[in-house]
Every structure is written in structure tokens, then in C-alpha cells.
Short mmCIF file of C-alpha atoms and ligand atoms in Angstrom, two decimals:
data_model
loop_
_atom_site.label_atom_id
_atom_site.label_comp_id
_atom_site.label_asym_id
_atom_site.label_seq_id
_atom_site.Cartn_x
_atom_site.Cartn_y
_atom_site.Cartn_z
CA MET A 136 -17.97 289.88 -125.39
CA VAL A 137 -21.00 290.29 -123.16
CA GLY A 138 -18.99 291.58 -120.18
CA LEU A 139 -17.14 294.10 -122.37
CA SER A 140 -20.45 295.20 -123.88
CA VAL A 141 -22.13 295.79 -120.52
CA ALA A 142 -19.09 297.76 -119.33
CA THR A 143 -19.04 299.90 -122.48
CA ALA A 144 -22.78 300.58 -122.30
CA LEU A 145 -22.43 301.69 -118.66
CA LEU A 146 -19.71 304.18 -119.49
CA GLU A 147 -21.49 305.46 -122.58
CA SER A 148 -24.55 306.11 -120.49
CA LYS A 149 -22.73 307.42 -117.40
CA PRO A 150 -19.35 308.90 -118.35
CA GLY A 151 -17.05 309.16 -115.38
CA LEU A 152 -18.31 305.97 -113.73
CA ARG A 153 -15.54 303.62 -112.53
CA VAL A 154 -15.99 300.40 -114.50
CA LEU A 155 -13.69 297.43 -114.14
CA VAL A 156 -13.85 294.18 -116.14
CA LEU A 157 -12.25 291.24 -114.32
CA GLU A 158 -11.24 288.21 -116.40
CA LYS A 159 -9.82 285.03 -114.86
CA GLU A 160 -7.70 284.11 -117.89
CA GLU A 161 -4.52 285.91 -118.96
CA ILE A 162 -6.12 286.78 -122.31
CA LEU A 163 -9.62 287.76 -123.39
CA GLY A 164 -11.65 285.45 -125.61
CA LYS A 165 -10.21 282.17 -124.34
CA HIS A 166 -13.70 280.65 -124.09
CA ALA A 167 -17.00 280.94 -126.01
CA SER A 168 -16.47 284.42 -127.47
CA GLY A 169 -13.15 283.41 -129.01
CA ARG A 170 -14.15 279.86 -129.99
CA ASN A 171 -17.35 280.37 -131.92
CA SER A 172 -18.13 280.29 -135.65
CA GLY A 173 -17.75 284.05 -136.06
CA VAL A 174 -21.13 284.21 -137.77
CA ILE A 175 -22.89 287.56 -137.54
CA HIS A 176 -26.39 286.09 -137.50
CA ALA A 177 -29.26 287.96 -139.14
CA GLY A 178 -31.86 287.05 -136.47
CA PHE A 179 -34.50 284.83 -138.12
CA TYR A 180 -34.32 281.69 -135.98
CA TYR A 181 -35.81 283.12 -132.82
CA SER A 182 -39.37 283.62 -131.72
CA PRO A 183 -40.26 287.31 -132.35
CA ASP A 184 -41.06 288.03 -128.69
CA SER A 185 -37.64 286.80 -127.48
CA LEU A 186 -34.65 288.87 -126.37
CA LYS A 187 -32.57 286.87 -128.85
CA ALA A 188 -34.66 288.01 -131.83
CA ARG A 189 -34.43 291.69 -130.91
CA PHE A 190 -30.77 291.76 -129.88
CA CYS A 191 -29.59 289.60 -132.77
CA ARG A 192 -31.30 291.75 -135.41
CA ASP A 193 -29.94 294.98 -133.90
CA GLY A 194 -26.64 293.43 -132.80
CA SER A 195 -25.86 292.30 -136.32
CA LYS A 196 -26.05 295.88 -137.59
CA GLU A 197 -24.10 297.26 -134.62
CA LEU A 198 -21.37 294.64 -134.87
CA LYS A 199 -20.90 295.37 -138.58
CA ARG A 200 -20.77 299.11 -137.80
CA LEU A 201 -18.09 298.47 -135.17
CA CYS A 202 -16.09 296.39 -137.67
CA ARG A 203 -16.32 299.14 -140.30
CA LYS A 204 -15.21 301.78 -137.79
CA GLU A 205 -12.28 299.69 -136.54
CA SER A 206 -11.30 298.47 -140.05
CA ILE A 207 -12.04 294.83 -139.23
CA PRO A 208 -12.80 292.79 -142.38
CA VAL A 209 -16.37 291.49 -142.63
CA LEU A 210 -17.24 288.84 -145.18
CA GLU A 211 -20.71 289.80 -146.41
CA CYS A 212 -21.31 286.34 -147.87
CA GLY A 213 -24.94 285.68 -146.86
CA LYS A 214 -26.37 282.29 -145.99
CA VAL A 215 -28.57 279.62 -147.56
CA VAL A 216 -30.68 277.33 -145.37
CA VAL A 217 -31.35 274.13 -147.28
CA ALA A 218 -33.96 271.43 -146.67
CA GLN A 219 -33.51 267.64 -146.75
CA SER A 220 -37.15 266.55 -146.71
CA GLU A 221 -40.73 267.68 -147.11
CA ASP A 222 -41.00 268.27 -143.37
CA GLU A 223 -37.92 270.50 -143.39
CA GLU A 224 -39.15 272.33 -146.44
CA MET A 225 -42.34 273.19 -144.51
CA ARG A 226 -40.25 274.41 -141.59
CA LEU A 227 -38.41 276.84 -143.88
CA GLU A 228 -41.70 278.71 -143.96
CA THR A 229 -41.66 279.11 -140.16
CA LEU A 230 -38.14 280.53 -140.26
CA PHE A 231 -39.19 282.87 -143.06
CA GLU A 232 -42.23 284.12 -141.11
CA ARG A 233 -40.19 284.55 -137.94
CA GLY A 234 -37.53 286.50 -139.78
CA ARG A 235 -40.01 288.70 -141.57
CA SER A 236 -41.92 289.55 -138.38
CA ASN A 237 -38.57 290.42 -136.80
CA GLY A 238 -37.76 292.81 -139.66
CA VAL A 239 -35.00 290.64 -141.16
CA ASP A 240 -34.35 290.69 -144.90
CA LEU A 241 -35.08 287.13 -146.20
CA GLU A 242 -36.28 285.31 -149.32
CA ILE A 243 -37.55 281.81 -150.09
CA PHE A 244 -36.62 280.54 -153.55
CA PRO A 245 -37.30 277.34 -155.53
CA ALA A 246 -34.43 274.80 -155.69
CA GLU A 247 -33.66 275.72 -159.35
CA LYS A 248 -32.34 279.06 -158.16
CA LEU A 249 -29.88 277.58 -155.64
CA PRO A 250 -26.92 277.40 -158.08
CA LYS A 251 -27.13 281.17 -158.51
CA PHE A 252 -26.41 281.57 -154.76
CA GLU A 253 -24.42 278.43 -153.96
CA PRO A 254 -23.71 275.97 -156.82
CA LEU A 255 -22.21 273.37 -154.44
CA ALA A 256 -25.25 273.06 -152.10
CA ARG A 257 -28.29 270.79 -152.47
CA THR A 258 -31.84 271.32 -151.26
CA TYR A 259 -35.28 269.72 -151.33
CA ARG A 260 -37.66 271.85 -153.43
CA ARG A 261 -36.93 275.25 -151.85
CA PHE A 262 -34.31 277.10 -149.82
CA LEU A 263 -34.05 280.22 -147.69
CA TRP A 264 -31.67 283.05 -148.59
CA SER A 265 -30.40 285.42 -145.89
CA PRO A 266 -28.38 288.19 -147.58
CA THR A 267 -27.31 289.93 -144.35
CA THR A 268 -25.64 286.99 -142.55
CA ALA A 269 -21.90 287.70 -142.44
CA ILE A 270 -18.58 286.59 -140.94
CA ALA A 271 -15.89 288.34 -138.90
CA ASP A 272 -12.86 287.23 -136.90
CA THR A 273 -13.92 286.83 -133.28
CA HIS A 274 -10.55 287.78 -131.75
CA GLU A 275 -10.27 290.94 -133.82
CA VAL A 276 -13.75 291.94 -132.67
CA ILE A 277 -12.95 291.23 -129.00
CA ASN A 278 -9.79 293.34 -129.23
CA ALA A 279 -11.76 296.18 -130.82
CA MET A 280 -14.38 295.96 -128.06
CA ARG A 281 -11.65 296.12 -125.43
CA MET A 282 -9.99 299.15 -127.06
CA ARG A 283 -13.35 300.90 -127.38
CA LEU A 284 -13.97 300.36 -123.66
CA GLU A 285 -10.51 301.54 -122.64
CA ARG A 286 -10.81 304.66 -124.84
CA ILE A 287 -13.83 305.82 -122.83
CA GLY A 288 -12.20 305.14 -119.46
CA GLY A 289 -13.03 301.48 -118.71
CA GLU A 290 -10.41 299.14 -117.33
CA VAL A 291 -9.78 295.45 -118.00
CA ARG A 292 -7.76 293.29 -115.60
CA THR A 293 -6.89 289.78 -116.73
CA GLY A 294 -5.69 287.00 -114.44
CA SER A 295 -8.36 288.05 -111.92
CA GLU A 296 -10.62 285.16 -110.92
CA ILE A 297 -13.49 286.18 -108.67
CA GLN A 298 -15.87 284.37 -106.33
CA LEU A 299 -18.87 285.91 -104.56
CA SER A 300 -20.01 285.54 -100.98
CA LEU A 301 -23.01 286.72 -99.03
CA SER A 302 -22.73 288.16 -95.55
CA GLY A 303 -24.96 290.50 -93.57
CA GLY A 304 -27.43 290.62 -96.46
CA GLU A 305 -24.74 292.03 -98.75
CA VAL A 306 -22.80 290.52 -101.63
CA HIS A 307 -18.98 290.70 -101.48
CA LEU A 308 -16.12 289.57 -103.65
CA SER A 309 -14.33 286.85 -101.69
CA SER A 310 -10.62 287.23 -101.07
CA SER A 311 -10.24 290.23 -103.29
CA GLN A 312 -9.15 293.80 -102.91
CA TYR A 313 -12.14 295.07 -104.88
CA SER A 314 -15.36 296.52 -103.53
CA PHE A 315 -18.23 297.55 -105.75
CA GLY A 316 -21.46 299.51 -106.03
CA HIS A 317 -22.90 296.99 -108.47
CA PHE A 318 -21.52 293.68 -109.71
CA VAL A 319 -22.43 292.13 -113.09
CA ASN A 320 -21.83 288.42 -113.50
CA ALA A 321 -21.03 287.82 -117.20
CA ALA A 322 -18.99 284.66 -116.62
CA GLY A 323 -20.39 282.71 -119.59
CA THR A 324 -20.47 278.99 -118.86
CA HIS A 325 -19.62 279.67 -115.18
CA SER A 326 -22.33 282.27 -114.62
CA ASP A 327 -24.86 280.01 -112.86
CA ARG A 328 -22.12 278.74 -110.55
CA ILE A 329 -21.19 282.30 -109.55
CA GLY A 330 -24.87 283.14 -109.15
CA LYS A 331 -25.39 280.17 -106.84
CA GLN A 332 -22.66 281.49 -104.53
CA VAL A 333 -25.18 284.18 -103.52
CA GLY A 334 -28.44 282.24 -103.91
CA VAL A 335 -29.23 283.05 -107.57
CA ALA A 336 -29.93 280.40 -110.26
CA GLU A 337 -30.71 277.62 -107.76
CA GLU A 338 -33.44 276.42 -110.11
CA TYR A 339 -30.94 275.81 -112.90
CA ALA A 340 -28.27 273.29 -113.91
CA MET A 341 -25.74 273.71 -116.70
CA ILE A 342 -25.04 271.03 -119.33
CA PRO A 343 -21.88 271.59 -121.40
CA PHE A 344 -21.90 270.54 -125.08
CA MET A 345 -18.69 270.41 -127.08
CA GLY A 346 -18.81 272.14 -130.46
CA ARG A 347 -16.15 270.60 -132.75
CA TYR A 348 -15.10 271.93 -136.15
CA ASN A 349 -13.21 270.59 -139.15
CA ALA A 350 -11.71 272.96 -141.69
CA VAL A 351 -10.26 272.91 -145.17
CA SER A 352 -8.88 275.58 -147.49
CA SER A 353 -11.60 277.25 -149.56
CA LYS A 354 -9.41 276.51 -152.59
CA ASN A 355 -10.39 272.84 -152.11
CA LEU A 356 -14.06 273.59 -151.42
CA PRO A 357 -14.89 276.92 -153.03
CA LEU A 358 -18.15 277.82 -151.27
CA ARG A 359 -19.50 281.31 -151.88
CA THR A 360 -21.90 281.45 -148.98
CA LEU A 361 -22.69 279.81 -145.62
CA VAL A 362 -24.79 276.64 -145.88
CA TYR A 363 -27.04 275.63 -142.96
CA PRO A 364 -29.58 272.84 -142.43
CA VAL A 365 -33.09 273.52 -141.13
CA PRO A 366 -32.83 273.29 -137.32
CA HIS A 367 -34.98 270.78 -135.49
CA PRO A 368 -37.63 272.61 -133.41
CA ILE A 369 -36.81 270.87 -130.12
CA ASN A 370 -33.04 271.02 -130.51
CA PRO A 371 -31.53 274.24 -129.13
CA PHE A 372 -28.66 274.11 -131.66
CA LEU A 373 -28.73 274.94 -135.36
CA GLY A 374 -27.17 271.71 -136.65
CA VAL A 375 -23.75 271.15 -138.24
CA HIS A 376 -23.26 273.69 -141.02
CA PHE A 377 -20.70 275.14 -143.41
CA THR A 378 -19.16 278.50 -142.54
CA LEU A 379 -16.41 280.52 -144.15
CA THR A 380 -13.61 282.40 -142.45
CA VAL A 381 -12.15 285.77 -143.38
CA ASP A 382 -8.78 284.07 -143.97
CA GLY A 383 -9.97 281.70 -146.69
CA LYS A 384 -11.12 278.53 -144.93
CA VAL A 385 -14.32 276.53 -144.97
CA LYS A 386 -15.38 275.08 -141.63
CA ILE A 387 -17.95 272.42 -140.85
CA GLY A 388 -19.38 272.28 -137.35
CA PRO A 389 -20.05 272.86 -134.60
CA THR A 390 -21.26 269.60 -133.16
CA ALA A 391 -23.17 269.58 -129.86
CA ILE A 392 -21.69 266.59 -128.03
CA PRO A 393 -22.55 266.46 -124.31
CA VAL A 394 -19.30 266.51 -122.30
CA PHE A 395 -18.25 266.38 -118.66
CA GLY A 396 -16.68 269.80 -118.12
CA ARG A 397 -17.46 273.43 -118.82
CA GLU A 398 -13.95 273.85 -120.19
CA GLN A 399 -13.50 270.34 -121.60
CA TYR A 400 -11.86 271.07 -124.93
CA SER A 401 -10.50 267.56 -125.41
CA LEU A 402 -11.77 264.12 -124.44
CA LEU A 403 -9.41 263.55 -121.54
CA LYS A 404 -8.70 267.04 -120.20
CA GLY A 405 -10.94 269.64 -118.58
CA TRP A 406 -13.67 267.45 -117.17
CA SER A 407 -14.68 267.76 -113.53
CA ILE A 408 -16.73 265.65 -111.16
CA VAL A 409 -18.64 268.77 -110.02
CA ASP A 410 -19.67 269.49 -113.62
CA VAL A 411 -20.64 265.83 -114.16
CA LEU A 412 -22.93 265.86 -111.11
CA GLU A 413 -24.39 269.20 -112.13
CA ALA A 414 -25.02 268.06 -115.70
CA PHE A 415 -26.56 264.85 -114.36
CA ARG A 416 -29.15 266.92 -112.41
CA GLY A 417 -29.98 268.67 -115.66
CA VAL A 418 -30.23 265.47 -117.70
CA ARG A 419 -32.42 263.84 -115.04
CA SER A 420 -34.87 266.74 -115.07
CA ILE A 421 -34.99 266.70 -118.89
CA ALA A 422 -35.70 262.95 -118.78
CA ILE A 423 -38.60 263.51 -116.35
CA GLY A 424 -39.98 266.44 -118.36
CA SER A 425 -41.53 266.00 -121.77
CA SER A 426 -40.07 268.94 -123.71
CA HIS A 427 -36.88 267.39 -125.11
CA ASP A 428 -35.70 263.93 -126.03
CA PHE A 429 -32.19 264.10 -124.56
CA SER A 430 -31.31 260.55 -125.58
CA LYS A 431 -32.12 261.47 -129.19
CA ILE A 432 -29.77 264.48 -129.00
CA VAL A 433 -27.00 262.27 -127.52
CA LEU A 434 -27.49 259.47 -130.04
CA SER A 435 -27.40 261.87 -132.97
CA GLU A 436 -24.34 263.75 -131.66
CA TRP A 437 -21.94 261.08 -130.34
CA PRO A 438 -21.11 259.71 -133.82
CA LYS A 439 -19.82 263.19 -134.65
CA LEU A 440 -16.80 262.57 -132.41
CA SER A 441 -15.38 261.09 -135.58
CA SER A 442 -14.28 263.68 -138.15
CA ARG A 443 -15.23 261.27 -140.93
CA ASN A 444 -18.79 261.14 -139.68
CA ILE A 445 -19.03 264.93 -139.45
CA VAL A 446 -17.90 265.24 -143.07
CA LYS A 447 -20.23 262.41 -144.14
CA GLN A 448 -23.28 263.98 -142.50
CA SER A 449 -22.55 267.47 -143.75
CA ALA A 450 -22.22 266.11 -147.31
CA ARG A 451 -26.02 265.98 -147.32
CA LEU A 452 -25.88 269.77 -147.63
CA VAL A 453 -22.78 270.01 -149.84
CA PRO A 454 -21.97 266.64 -151.53
CA MET A 455 -18.53 267.84 -152.69
CA ALA A 456 -17.38 267.82 -149.02
CA LEU A 457 -16.90 264.04 -149.36
CA GLU A 458 -14.52 264.39 -152.29
CA VAL A 459 -12.29 266.90 -150.55
CA SER A 460 -9.18 265.80 -148.67
CA GLY A 461 -7.19 267.75 -146.09
CA TRP A 462 -9.87 268.33 -143.45
CA THR A 463 -8.15 269.34 -140.21
CA LYS A 464 -9.55 269.67 -136.69
CA ARG A 465 -10.08 273.21 -135.41
CA PRO A 466 -10.23 274.33 -131.76
CA PRO A 467 -13.61 273.36 -130.30
CA GLY A 468 -15.89 275.55 -128.19
CA ILE A 469 -18.19 274.70 -125.30
CA ARG A 470 -21.83 275.63 -125.73
CA SER A 471 -23.24 275.41 -122.24
CA GLN A 472 -26.97 275.11 -122.00
CA LEU A 473 -29.00 276.11 -118.98
CA VAL A 474 -31.65 273.62 -117.88
CA HIS A 475 -34.64 274.80 -115.86
CA LEU A 476 -34.88 272.00 -113.27
CA PRO A 477 -38.55 272.28 -112.21
CA THR A 478 -39.78 271.90 -115.82
CA GLY A 479 -36.92 269.93 -117.37
CA THR A 480 -36.64 272.39 -120.24
CA LEU A 481 -33.59 273.84 -121.94
CA GLU A 482 -33.75 277.63 -121.65
CA GLN A 483 -33.90 278.92 -125.21
CA ASP A 484 -33.63 282.66 -124.53
CA PHE A 485 -31.08 284.85 -122.74
CA VAL A 486 -31.74 284.85 -118.99
CA VAL A 487 -30.84 287.78 -116.70
CA ARG A 488 -31.53 287.97 -112.93
CA LYS A 489 -31.05 290.79 -110.44
CA HIS A 490 -30.24 290.10 -106.81
CA LEU A 491 -29.37 292.80 -104.24
CA ASN A 492 -26.62 294.88 -105.86
CA THR A 493 -25.71 292.21 -108.43
CA THR A 494 -26.95 291.24 -111.92
CA HIS A 495 -26.43 287.76 -113.34
CA ILE A 496 -26.37 286.95 -117.07
CA LEU A 497 -27.18 283.26 -116.90
CA ASN A 498 -27.78 282.05 -120.43
CA ALA A 499 -25.71 283.97 -122.99
CA VAL A 500 -26.05 281.24 -125.61
CA SER A 501 -25.83 281.64 -129.38
CA PRO A 502 -26.31 284.22 -130.91
CA GLY A 503 -24.79 285.92 -127.86
CA TRP A 504 -21.74 287.07 -129.82
CA THR A 505 -23.81 288.78 -132.53
CA SER A 506 -26.23 290.17 -129.94
CA SER A 507 -23.65 291.39 -127.45
CA ILE A 508 -23.78 295.18 -128.08
CA PRO A 509 -27.57 295.68 -127.60
CA PHE A 510 -27.64 292.89 -124.99
CA GLY A 511 -24.98 294.73 -122.96
CA ARG A 512 -26.92 297.98 -123.32
CA TYR A 513 -30.10 296.25 -122.10
CA VAL A 514 -28.35 294.85 -119.02
CA ALA A 515 -26.80 298.25 -118.24
CA GLU A 516 -29.99 300.26 -118.74
CA GLU A 517 -32.58 297.89 -117.29
CA PHE A 518 -30.66 296.32 -114.44
CA VAL A 519 -27.58 298.27 -113.39
CA ILE A 520 -28.19 302.01 -113.94
CA PRO A 521 -31.54 302.12 -112.08
CA GLN A 522 -29.70 300.74 -109.03
CA ILE A 523 -26.71 303.04 -109.08
CA SER A 524 -28.48 306.30 -110.04
C1 FAD B 2047 -19.00 276.45 -130.67
C2 FAD B 2047 -19.76 277.73 -130.57
C3 FAD B 2047 -20.23 278.37 -131.74
C4 FAD B 2047 -20.94 279.55 -131.64
N1 FAD B 2047 -21.23 280.25 -132.78
C5 FAD B 2047 -21.75 281.50 -132.68
C6 FAD B 2047 -21.88 282.32 -133.83
O1 FAD B 2047 -21.47 281.94 -134.91
N2 FAD B 2047 -22.46 283.54 -133.69
C7 FAD B 2047 -22.89 284.02 -132.47
O2 FAD B 2047 -23.45 285.11 -132.41
N3 FAD B 2047 -22.72 283.27 -131.35
C8 FAD B 2047 -22.14 282.05 -131.42
N4 FAD B 2047 -21.93 281.30 -130.29
C9 FAD B 2047 -22.36 281.84 -129.00
C10 FAD B 2047 -21.41 282.90 -128.49
O3 FAD B 2047 -20.07 282.50 -128.63
C11 FAD B 2047 -21.74 283.18 -127.01
O4 FAD B 2047 -23.11 283.47 -126.91
C12 FAD B 2047 -20.96 284.36 -126.48
O5 FAD B 2047 -19.59 284.26 -126.82
C13 FAD B 2047 -21.12 284.46 -124.98
O6 FAD B 2047 -20.27 285.47 -124.52
P1 FAD B 2047 -19.94 285.62 -122.98
O7 FAD B 2047 -19.13 286.87 -122.85
O8 FAD B 2047 -21.20 285.51 -122.21
O9 FAD B 2047 -19.12 284.31 -122.60
P2 FAD B 2047 -17.55 283.99 -122.66
O10 FAD B 2047 -16.97 284.38 -123.96
O11 FAD B 2047 -17.39 282.58 -122.25
O12 FAD B 2047 -16.95 284.95 -121.58
C14 FAD B 2047 -17.07 284.72 -120.20
C15 FAD B 2047 -15.74 285.04 -119.58
O13 FAD B 2047 -15.85 284.98 -118.15
C16 FAD B 2047 -14.63 284.50 -117.66
N5 FAD B 2047 -14.86 283.95 -116.30
C17 FAD B 2047 -15.54 282.84 -115.98
N6 FAD B 2047 -15.54 282.66 -114.64
C18 FAD B 2047 -14.84 283.70 -114.12
C19 FAD B 2047 -14.47 284.06 -112.80
N7 FAD B 2047 -14.81 283.33 -111.73
N8 FAD B 2047 -13.74 285.20 -112.61
C20 FAD B 2047 -13.36 285.97 -113.67
N9 FAD B 2047 -13.67 285.64 -114.95
C21 FAD B 2047 -14.40 284.52 -115.17
C22 FAD B 2047 -14.23 283.42 -118.65
O14 FAD B 2047 -12.82 283.15 -118.58
C23 FAD B 2047 -14.65 284.05 -119.96
O15 FAD B 2047 -13.60 284.71 -120.63
C24 FAD B 2047 -21.23 280.10 -130.36
C25 FAD B 2047 -20.76 279.46 -129.21
C26 FAD B 2047 -20.01 278.31 -129.31
C27 FAD B 2047 -19.43 277.71 -128.06
#
């Protein structure tokens, strides 16, 4: 999504430019962009001065506009964020303030009003209502983005894995027939690795977390809206939640289980010793730093390898989940998280670096899918166009 968005923004700004998107897989959307929850986030979780806050708020509107234009169904179901304790209830206030200062439409209501929005959910005293949170099918959106790019003259080549090399103070594509004026690295979970090939992102390590989902037909669990917990302030993820799909399913997930490979979609396949060593560097720096309690994240996440435990935990938000049978596993996604080694902190915002005639998008974490259109425009306008003009 992010690569397609940068490419489109470049061509919209400079028609006639030759823009090529190279994808290592045979299809687009095989990784994060095609394996996420499909939630068009409203933009109230993020600190108002962050790139995430700005791009998510604007990206949500732009993504919905794209869907309307391309006749892609959008489920305008909204979202409730429910509290489990007094502490969480207090933190609803922070989310509300953040959202409001970011210009996002939000309300806080007393618990008695919850049945009007979502009769199956439970909360402690109050809940947050986000009317603009919505759902779309990720693959339909990716295809629309690709068509939009191709219509204005961009080209996409799949099955084209690239590596970078540095020689004579210049960046080249190794063993490839392509040369370039400017190269944008939008390789998702592999972006820091590609950056390191030319001396960028040395101060970072990547830790992959597996996001698992379970799903059931919405006939068995007729939720009207998305149901989310209050996220913990030091955890970069939002917590296991209930989402809907445009084709009539209810999903719970994603988990955030640390794994041993950037493409490890099952327990035994996809792990790599290089990724293990890299993740270990990240974990070690987190352990030395004081910003996150990594062992707490691990201890709370590992039990979620069991589908029964995921359902059990999520029943705190929607008790009826426990009574429902027929939960099936859905394809997981990998949510890679960049760790800043000198400080041992998990990078919370998008990170972009320029180096010679290359730009590297290093931390396109959630809500990168929602944010992709303005994020791509930002990368094109702030990093690429000034160099090629
Ligand atoms: C489980 C999960 C749930 C999420 N839920 C949401 C959500 O509900 N809403 C939301 O807004 N965001 C969500 N996100 C985040 C969102 O999916 C990402 O922020 C976004 O998809 C990142 O897009 P990307 O283009 O940077 O990465 P990707 O989609 O991973 O794309 C990078 C591409 O680069 C290719 N590539 C890698 N290396 C090379 C190479 N050497 N040569 C050529 N190609 C290469 C890969 O094959 C891949 O297709 C979620 C993520 C996950 C994993």
C-alpha cells in the first residue's frame, strides 16, 4: 500500500515521470497490507504531533473517497472502545482528548448508553464512540490502488526482488537491469534490512510479532460495531479486539506474539536465524532500557497461541463470544516493530530517512494502511521530488 501510494503521488505531482514499483512476490498484498484487519482507523490513538495522527485522520477520508470512486464496499460501522477498570476508564479520557485535538469526531458516553451502540459489549462506567471508524476489504483496496497508478502511467512489476549496494558513493540495485534517479524503499518488514545494505537504519533492529485472528459468522455473533479495549500506554499494539468484515464475519485478534521470522506465518515455517539474532539485539536493548517491559508483553501474549485463550480473553469485551461455537483460524499477519537500539525504545511513529538518492520508509506500522495515501504524498513531496526536480 505504501509503495503504491508513493508511486501514485509522484506521478500525480509530476506527470510524465517514469515510475516503477518492484514487488518480490508474484502478487501484491501478500504481506502486511493484505493481512491486516481492514480497519479504516479514525485517528484518535496517536499523539497529536505525530505523523500517524495527521496521516491517519486524512488517510481515513481519502481511503473512503477512493473506495466510493472505485465502488468498493465500505462498512461504516463505527467503533466502541470499552473499559475494564477504573484505570482504563480514566485512559478513555486521554484518547478522547487526543482525538479531539486531532480533529476526529468522538464522544464519551455513560455505560447505560452502550446497548444503543453495541448491545453485546460490556464496559466499566463509560465508553468511547468513534462514528467514523470503518471497514473495507484490503485486497480490493490494493487492486484499486494498483489500477489507479497504472491509469496515470505507473508500472508494477511483480516477481522482482531487489537488493541495494553502495559503490563509489552511489547507491545501485544489485544484479538488476534497472537504474534509477531516486529509489524509495517501501519494503515493509524488510525495509530496515534493505536500508542497512547502504548504511541506513544501523541504529535499529526489527522484532516481528505475529498477529493471529479467529473468525466466526456474524449470524452466530451479531455485532453491529467494532469493539476495542483501551490500549495500554506502553504497549505499541491496540490489544485483541472485535472487527467485522464486509463479507459478514466477526474476527477477534490480532495478537502480538513475538516470533522468529519476518514472514513467519506459522509456528514451524518462515523463521530465520538472521531474524532471530536481529530480534535478540532489539530485545536486549529493550531489556537494558526502561521504556518497555518486554517480558510483560511476552507473558501476556504467549497464552494467545491457543484459540481458546484468545476467545476467553476477548469475552471480557463481549461475553457472548464464549457461547459461540465455530471459531476458525484466519491467516495471520506479521506486525514488525522497529526498536531504536541506543535507547531501547519501540518506535511508535512512522520513520522515514533520506540517504544519497534513496528514501527509506522504516516503520510503516499500524495505521499504515489507513494512512497510506497522505503518507505516500508526504514521502513524495518532502523527500523525493526536491531531489529529482
Ligand atoms: C495483523 C495486522 C493488523 C493490522 N491492522 C491494521 C488496520 O486494521 N488498519 C491499518 O490502517 N493498519 C493495520 N495494520 C498495519 C498495516 O497493515 C501496515 O501499516 C501497512 O500494510 C504497511 O504497508 P507497507 O506497504 O509498508 O508494507 P507491506 O504491505 O508489507 O508491503 C511491503 C512489500 O514489499 C515487498 N518487499 C519486501 N522486500 C522486498 C524486496 N527485497 N524486493 C522487492 N519487494 C520487496 C513485500 O513483498 C511487500 O509486498 C495491521 C498490520 C498487521 C500485520
